[in-house]
N, C-alpha and C. Protein backbone atom coordinates (compact mmCIF):
# COMPACT_ATOMS: atom_id res chain seq x y z
N UNK A 1 14.60 38.40 -38.73
CA UNK A 1 13.75 37.59 -40.18
C UNK A 1 13.93 38.41 -41.07
N UNK A 2 14.40 39.79 -41.29
CA UNK A 2 14.26 40.75 -42.03
C UNK A 2 15.94 41.03 -42.93
N UNK A 3 16.71 39.83 -41.99
CA UNK A 3 18.10 40.17 -43.25
C UNK A 3 17.98 39.64 -44.21
N UNK A 4 17.33 38.69 -44.55
CA UNK A 4 16.51 38.21 -46.24
C UNK A 4 15.72 37.52 -45.79
N UNK A 5 14.63 38.02 -46.97
CA UNK A 5 13.26 37.36 -46.88
C UNK A 5 13.24 35.77 -47.54
N UNK A 6 12.66 34.86 -47.25
CA UNK A 6 12.34 33.84 -47.37
C UNK A 6 12.73 33.49 -49.36
N UNK A 7 11.65 34.31 -49.32
CA UNK A 7 11.27 34.19 -50.97
C UNK A 7 12.49 34.43 -51.56
N UNK A 8 13.37 35.16 -51.83
CA UNK A 8 14.95 35.99 -52.04
C UNK A 8 15.83 34.70 -51.72
N UNK A 9 15.91 34.15 -50.63
CA UNK A 9 16.45 32.96 -50.34
C UNK A 9 16.56 32.01 -51.40
N UNK A 10 14.86 31.64 -51.15
CA UNK A 10 14.75 30.38 -52.59
C UNK A 10 15.27 30.75 -53.66
N UNK A 11 15.03 32.26 -53.78
CA UNK A 11 15.21 32.76 -55.61
C UNK A 11 16.52 32.47 -55.58
N UNK A 12 17.51 32.49 -54.76
CA UNK A 12 19.25 32.47 -54.95
C UNK A 12 19.52 31.18 -54.56
N UNK A 13 18.83 30.15 -54.01
CA UNK A 13 19.33 29.09 -54.00
C UNK A 13 19.11 28.04 -55.28
N UNK A 14 17.66 28.60 -56.18
CA UNK A 14 17.16 28.02 -57.33
C UNK A 14 18.88 28.51 -58.51
N UNK A 15 18.70 29.79 -58.42
CA UNK A 15 19.76 30.60 -59.38
C UNK A 15 21.08 29.99 -59.22
N UNK A 16 21.46 29.46 -57.50
CA UNK A 16 23.07 29.00 -57.69
C UNK A 16 22.98 27.44 -57.92
N UNK A 17 21.98 26.76 -57.78
CA UNK A 17 21.58 25.30 -58.05
C UNK A 17 22.08 25.27 -60.17
N UNK A 18 21.29 26.31 -60.70
CA UNK A 18 21.19 25.77 -62.37
C UNK A 18 22.70 25.67 -62.42
N UNK A 19 24.08 25.64 -62.37
CA UNK A 19 25.44 25.21 -62.35
C UNK A 19 25.24 23.83 -61.76
N UNK A 20 24.65 23.19 -61.28
CA UNK A 20 24.78 21.97 -60.59
C UNK A 20 24.46 21.05 -61.52
N UNK A 21 25.39 19.75 -61.07
CA UNK A 21 24.63 18.58 -61.94
C UNK A 21 23.74 18.35 -61.38
N UNK A 22 22.66 17.91 -62.35
CA UNK A 22 21.20 17.52 -62.27
C UNK A 22 20.69 16.64 -61.11
N UNK A 23 21.11 15.57 -60.88
CA UNK A 23 21.38 14.22 -59.59
C UNK A 23 21.32 15.65 -58.52
N UNK A 24 22.22 16.03 -58.01
CA UNK A 24 23.10 17.21 -57.13
C UNK A 24 21.79 18.62 -56.36
N UNK A 25 21.21 18.51 -57.31
CA UNK A 25 20.50 19.88 -57.81
C UNK A 25 19.31 19.25 -57.18
N UNK A 26 18.73 18.21 -57.49
CA UNK A 26 17.62 17.71 -56.91
C UNK A 26 17.45 17.55 -55.91
N UNK A 27 18.70 16.68 -55.44
CA UNK A 27 18.72 16.32 -53.90
C UNK A 27 18.68 17.31 -52.98
N UNK A 28 19.09 18.64 -53.65
CA UNK A 28 19.26 20.11 -52.49
C UNK A 28 17.47 20.54 -52.75
N UNK A 29 17.09 20.38 -53.99
CA UNK A 29 15.59 21.00 -54.11
C UNK A 29 14.76 19.95 -52.81
N UNK A 30 14.86 18.78 -53.26
CA UNK A 30 13.93 18.08 -52.21
C UNK A 30 14.05 18.11 -50.40
N UNK A 31 15.76 18.69 -50.32
CA UNK A 31 15.28 19.01 -48.86
C UNK A 31 15.29 20.30 -48.75
N UNK A 32 15.46 20.99 -49.53
CA UNK A 32 14.61 22.56 -49.59
C UNK A 32 12.92 22.84 -49.41
N UNK A 33 12.79 21.60 -50.14
CA UNK A 33 11.00 21.67 -50.47
C UNK A 33 10.77 20.97 -48.76
N UNK A 34 11.32 19.42 -48.70
CA UNK A 34 11.28 19.30 -46.79
C UNK A 34 10.71 19.97 -46.00
N UNK A 35 11.86 21.17 -45.99
CA UNK A 35 12.49 22.19 -44.87
C UNK A 35 11.53 22.87 -45.05
N UNK A 36 10.96 23.56 -46.34
CA UNK A 36 9.96 24.31 -46.04
C UNK A 36 8.55 24.05 -45.56
N UNK A 37 8.32 23.04 -46.14
CA UNK A 37 6.98 21.72 -45.84
C UNK A 37 7.07 22.04 -44.26
N UNK A 38 8.03 21.47 -43.59
CA UNK A 38 8.13 21.66 -42.02
C UNK A 38 7.98 23.09 -41.35
N UNK A 39 8.47 24.07 -41.98
CA UNK A 39 8.23 24.95 -41.54
C UNK A 39 6.93 25.79 -41.95
N UNK A 40 6.38 25.19 -43.04
CA UNK A 40 5.30 25.96 -43.26
C UNK A 40 4.12 25.46 -42.02
N UNK A 41 4.54 24.38 -41.95
CA UNK A 41 3.37 23.65 -40.83
C UNK A 41 3.55 24.27 -39.24
N UNK A 42 4.63 24.72 -39.28
CA UNK A 42 5.41 25.37 -37.78
C UNK A 42 4.08 26.76 -37.89
N UNK A 43 4.47 27.10 -39.10
CA UNK A 43 3.66 28.96 -38.72
C UNK A 43 2.41 28.34 -38.61
N UNK A 44 1.67 27.65 -39.70
CA UNK A 44 0.50 27.43 -39.57
C UNK A 44 0.10 26.93 -37.69
N UNK A 45 0.89 25.95 -37.65
CA UNK A 45 0.67 25.85 -35.86
C UNK A 45 0.42 26.81 -35.39
N UNK A 46 1.57 27.67 -35.33
CA UNK A 46 1.21 29.37 -34.32
C UNK A 46 0.09 29.91 -34.72
N UNK A 47 -0.13 29.84 -36.06
CA UNK A 47 -1.19 30.75 -36.92
C UNK A 47 -2.72 30.57 -35.42
N UNK A 48 -2.84 28.82 -35.78
CA UNK A 48 -3.82 28.09 -35.40
C UNK A 48 -4.25 28.49 -33.75
N UNK A 49 -2.86 28.49 -33.03
CA UNK A 49 -2.79 28.38 -31.26
C UNK A 49 -4.02 29.42 -30.84
N UNK A 50 -4.75 28.96 -30.29
CA UNK A 50 -5.50 30.23 -29.00
C UNK A 50 -4.70 31.21 -28.80
N UNK A 51 -4.97 32.35 -28.81
CA UNK A 51 -4.13 33.49 -28.23
C UNK A 51 -5.32 34.07 -26.65
N UNK A 52 -4.23 34.41 -25.82
CA UNK A 52 -4.53 34.86 -24.47
C UNK A 52 -5.28 36.60 -24.70
């Protein structure tokens, strides 16, 4: 998990997307958003899971 922080990965994707056609970049950002929302949900579930 320490290879590249998630926020840096997202910032890099946004920077690279600045040179893409508008429709392509919107599709990429929608996919990225969906994946981040799923990942956030998984982390939230793990935090809420009872510990022994």
